[in-house]
Amino acid sequence: MKKILITRRLLKSCEVKAEKNFDSIFNSNDELYSQKKLVELSSGCDGILSSLTDKLDSDTINKLPETVKIISNFAVGFGNIDLDTAKKRGITVTNTPDVLTDATAEIGVLLILGACRRASEGIESARAGGWKWSADYLIGKQLTGTRLGILGMGRIGQKIAKVAKSLGMIIHYHNRSKLSSDKENGAVYHDNLKDLLTQSDVLSICCPASKETVDMINKETIEYLPQGAIVTNVARGDIVDDEALIDALNRRKVYAIGLDVYKNEPNLNPGYLNHKSAFILPHLGSATKETRTAMANLAIDNIDEFFKTGNCKNKVN
Ligand code: DGY
């Protein structure tokens, strides 16, 4: 049986499956392991089932024992893992695509709705009591007829586009390449970021974090957005320069923001915390029972497939 370090707790049924399939080392306290502890615990292991909270940078990967042959990330994103170093060390890295598309797109849509319809202020007022309905009380931006710019039209972007279209939004997108017309489903393609941003009354960031996308939304690119645009991010915090976005919000260049992901999670930039126009969530993208179960099962299956065949369809490096 292969020995696998499982760095975070999984839902019970998934831990039962892991126990059946592997000689598993569980994290019963769901402790956030330091890089040092993760390396120590992986001694003698054949693989690691990691999560997005594990920082598997170059230094950490270089310290892993030779026995480790796979890092199966319990996430679709893999910005927490240095893929090049893993490849050099002969370690396969896998992720969990598809199974979390719907749940994450639901949160993507919630961010759009929450930011446009002033949900943070509304929740606060409802809790405080004493609010007085009036014709102009907490009026927000209606989605019908509004242009939604999707940055990164992968599976999650396409699902958000589908729902947003049914709400009457007009979809624009930017991607490395133009999609086939059935996947585009009427959306307007822009081959560069600037053109997309100029058409985005609402922006939905859905692209993966990579060296190319770090701080893509910054002081300069924010200026391409229409005055009073809304910015939402369901992908990764690294794509946004926080200071630039907070500044744009403060000077009303940006009307509202909806965020589920941040740089340095869970310690988000304090500028977001008490801003009335910030609708913020604690990285809930895939947080449903169905999806977390499917993700963990896929992360386990990826390890099984790798050791059975020497390869894995969800290999990312
Ligand atoms: C992922 O899998 O990358 C998601 O962000 C998890 O919520």
XYZ file of C-alpha atoms in Angstrom, residues 57 59 63 87 128 190 233 236 264:
9
model
C 7.372 26.501 -2.931
C 12.575 25.358 -1.269
C 13.492 19.281 0.780
C 8.925 18.618 -12.471
C -28.942 46.777 12.927
C -11.364 40.349 -27.004
C -12.750 37.863 -8.166
C -7.045 33.880 -6.915
C -2.123 36.230 1.906
